Amino acid sequence: MLNHPLAMRVRGPARLTWPLFRRRQHDAVTEDSLDRAEGVRRSRWGPYVRLLRRTKGLR
């Protein structure tokens, strides 16, 4: 089993953007990468992540 621990200190604008936007996108991309590395079927993104990806043009 693979894992990806993340430890960071957010400052400035990241105090707002990280919890609202970036964290969920990071989690979704990381889960996809780890699933592919393990040869497991990709997990389904939640509605909020799909919305964020559509608004940023990332599909």
JSON list of C-alpha atoms in Angstrom, two decimals:
[
{"chain": "A", "resi": 1, "resn": "MET", "atom": "CA", "xyz": [0.00, 0.00, 0.00]},
{"chain": "A", "resi": 2, "resn": "LEU", "atom": "CA", "xyz": [1.32, 3.42, -0.98]},
{"chain": "A", "resi": 3, "resn": "ASN", "atom": "CA", "xyz": [0.69, 6.65, 0.91]},
{"chain": "A", "resi": 4, "resn": "HIS", "atom": "CA", "xyz": [1.57, 10.30, 0.54]},
{"chain": "A", "resi": 5, "resn": "PRO", "atom": "CA", "xyz": [1.90, 12.22, 3.81]},
{"chain": "A", "resi": 6, "resn": "LEU", "atom": "CA", "xyz": [1.73, 15.99, 3.54]},
{"chain": "A", "resi": 7, "resn": "ALA", "atom": "CA", "xyz": [2.95, 18.42, 6.18]},
{"chain": "A", "resi": 8, "resn": "MET", "atom": "CA", "xyz": [2.99, 22.13, 5.47]},
{"chain": "A", "resi": 9, "resn": "ARG", "atom": "CA", "xyz": [2.44, 25.57, 6.91]},
{"chain": "A", "resi": 10, "resn": "VAL", "atom": "CA", "xyz": [0.24, 27.86, 4.89]},
{"chain": "A", "resi": 11, "resn": "ARG", "atom": "CA", "xyz": [0.75, 31.61, 4.91]},
{"chain": "A", "resi": 12, "resn": "GLY", "atom": "CA", "xyz": [-0.81, 34.60, 3.24]},
{"chain": "A", "resi": 13, "resn": "PRO", "atom": "CA", "xyz": [-3.48, 33.90, 0.62]},
{"chain": "A", "resi": 14, "resn": "ALA", "atom": "CA", "xyz": [-2.86, 30.15, 0.90]},
{"chain": "A", "resi": 15, "resn": "ARG", "atom": "CA", "xyz": [-4.64, 30.18, 4.25]},
{"chain": "A", "resi": 16, "resn": "LEU", "atom": "CA", "xyz": [-7.82, 30.69, 2.27]},
{"chain": "A", "resi": 17, "resn": "THR", "atom": "CA", "xyz": [-7.09, 29.01, -1.08]},
{"chain": "A", "resi": 18, "resn": "TRP", "atom": "CA", "xyz": [-5.59, 25.80, 0.31]},
{"chain": "A", "resi": 19, "resn": "PRO", "atom": "CA", "xyz": [-8.58, 24.61, 2.36]},
{"chain": "A", "resi": 20, "resn": "LEU", "atom": "CA", "xyz": [-11.19, 25.90, -0.10]},
{"chain": "A", "resi": 21, "resn": "PHE", "atom": "CA", "xyz": [-9.71, 24.88, -3.46]},
{"chain": "A", "resi": 22, "resn": "ARG", "atom": "CA", "xyz": [-6.29, 23.29, -3.54]},
{"chain": "A", "resi": 23, "resn": "ARG", "atom": "CA", "xyz": [-6.53, 20.58, -0.87]},
{"chain": "A", "resi": 24, "resn": "ARG", "atom": "CA", "xyz": [-9.37, 18.66, -2.55]},
{"chain": "A", "resi": 25, "resn": "GLN", "atom": "CA", "xyz": [-7.72, 18.91, -5.96]},
{"chain": "A", "resi": 26, "resn": "HIS", "atom": "CA", "xyz": [-4.41, 17.75, -4.49]},
{"chain": "A", "resi": 27, "resn": "ASP", "atom": "CA", "xyz": [-6.12, 14.81, -2.77]},
{"chain": "A", "resi": 28, "resn": "ALA", "atom": "CA", "xyz": [-7.91, 13.75, -5.97]},
{"chain": "A", "resi": 29, "resn": "VAL", "atom": "CA", "xyz": [-4.77, 13.90, -8.12]},
{"chain": "A", "resi": 30, "resn": "THR", "atom": "CA", "xyz": [-2.70, 12.13, -5.47]},
{"chain": "A", "resi": 31, "resn": "GLU", "atom": "CA", "xyz": [-5.28, 9.36, -5.11]},
{"chain": "A", "resi": 32, "resn": "ASP", "atom": "CA", "xyz": [-5.35, 8.89, -8.90]},
{"chain": "A", "resi": 33, "resn": "SER", "atom": "CA", "xyz": [-1.55, 8.67, -9.02]},
{"chain": "A", "resi": 34, "resn": "LEU", "atom": "CA", "xyz": [-1.34, 6.18, -6.17]},
{"chain": "A", "resi": 35, "resn": "ASP", "atom": "CA", "xyz": [-4.16, 4.08, -7.64]},
{"chain": "A", "resi": 36, "resn": "ARG", "atom": "CA", "xyz": [-2.34, 3.91, -10.97]},
{"chain": "A", "resi": 37, "resn": "ALA", "atom": "CA", "xyz": [0.93, 2.98, -9.27]},
{"chain": "A", "resi": 38, "resn": "GLU", "atom": "CA", "xyz": [-0.84, 0.15, -7.43]},
{"chain": "A", "resi": 39, "resn": "GLY", "atom": "CA", "xyz": [-2.68, -0.96, -10.57]},
{"chain": "A", "resi": 40, "resn": "VAL", "atom": "CA", "xyz": [-6.07, -0.23, -9.02]},
{"chain": "A", "resi": 41, "resn": "ARG", "atom": "CA", "xyz": [-9.04, 1.29, -10.82]},
{"chain": "A", "resi": 42, "resn": "ARG", "atom": "CA", "xyz": [-9.18, 5.06, -10.42]},
{"chain": "A", "resi": 43, "resn": "SER", "atom": "CA", "xyz": [-11.48, 6.36, -7.71]},
{"chain": "A", "resi": 44, "resn": "ARG", "atom": "CA", "xyz": [-14.34, 8.67, -8.62]},
{"chain": "A", "resi": 45, "resn": "TRP", "atom": "CA", "xyz": [-13.93, 12.38, -7.92]},
{"chain": "A", "resi": 46, "resn": "GLY", "atom": "CA", "xyz": [-16.47, 14.10, -5.73]},
{"chain": "A", "resi": 47, "resn": "PRO", "atom": "CA", "xyz": [-18.80, 16.76, -7.15]},
{"chain": "A", "resi": 48, "resn": "TYR", "atom": "CA", "xyz": [-16.76, 19.65, -5.72]},
{"chain": "A", "resi": 49, "resn": "VAL", "atom": "CA", "xyz": [-13.52, 18.44, -7.32]},
{"chain": "A", "resi": 50, "resn": "ARG", "atom": "CA", "xyz": [-15.28, 17.92, -10.67]},
{"chain": "A", "resi": 51, "resn": "LEU", "atom": "CA", "xyz": [-16.64, 21.49, -10.45]},
{"chain": "A", "resi": 52, "resn": "LEU", "atom": "CA", "xyz": [-13.19, 22.91, -9.64]},
{"chain": "A", "resi": 53, "resn": "ARG", "atom": "CA", "xyz": [-11.60, 20.99, -12.50]},
{"chain": "A", "resi": 54, "resn": "ARG", "atom": "CA", "xyz": [-14.24, 22.22, -14.96]},
{"chain": "A", "resi": 55, "resn": "THR", "atom": "CA", "xyz": [-13.80, 25.85, -13.94]},
{"chain": "A", "resi": 56, "resn": "LYS", "atom": "CA", "xyz": [-10.02, 25.61, -14.33]},
{"chain": "A", "resi": 57, "resn": "GLY", "atom": "CA", "xyz": [-10.22, 23.77, -17.67]},
{"chain": "A", "resi": 58, "resn": "LEU", "atom": "CA", "xyz": [-8.60, 20.64, -16.19]},
{"chain": "A", "resi": 59, "resn": "ARG", "atom": "CA", "xyz": [-10.32, 17.45, -17.27]}
]
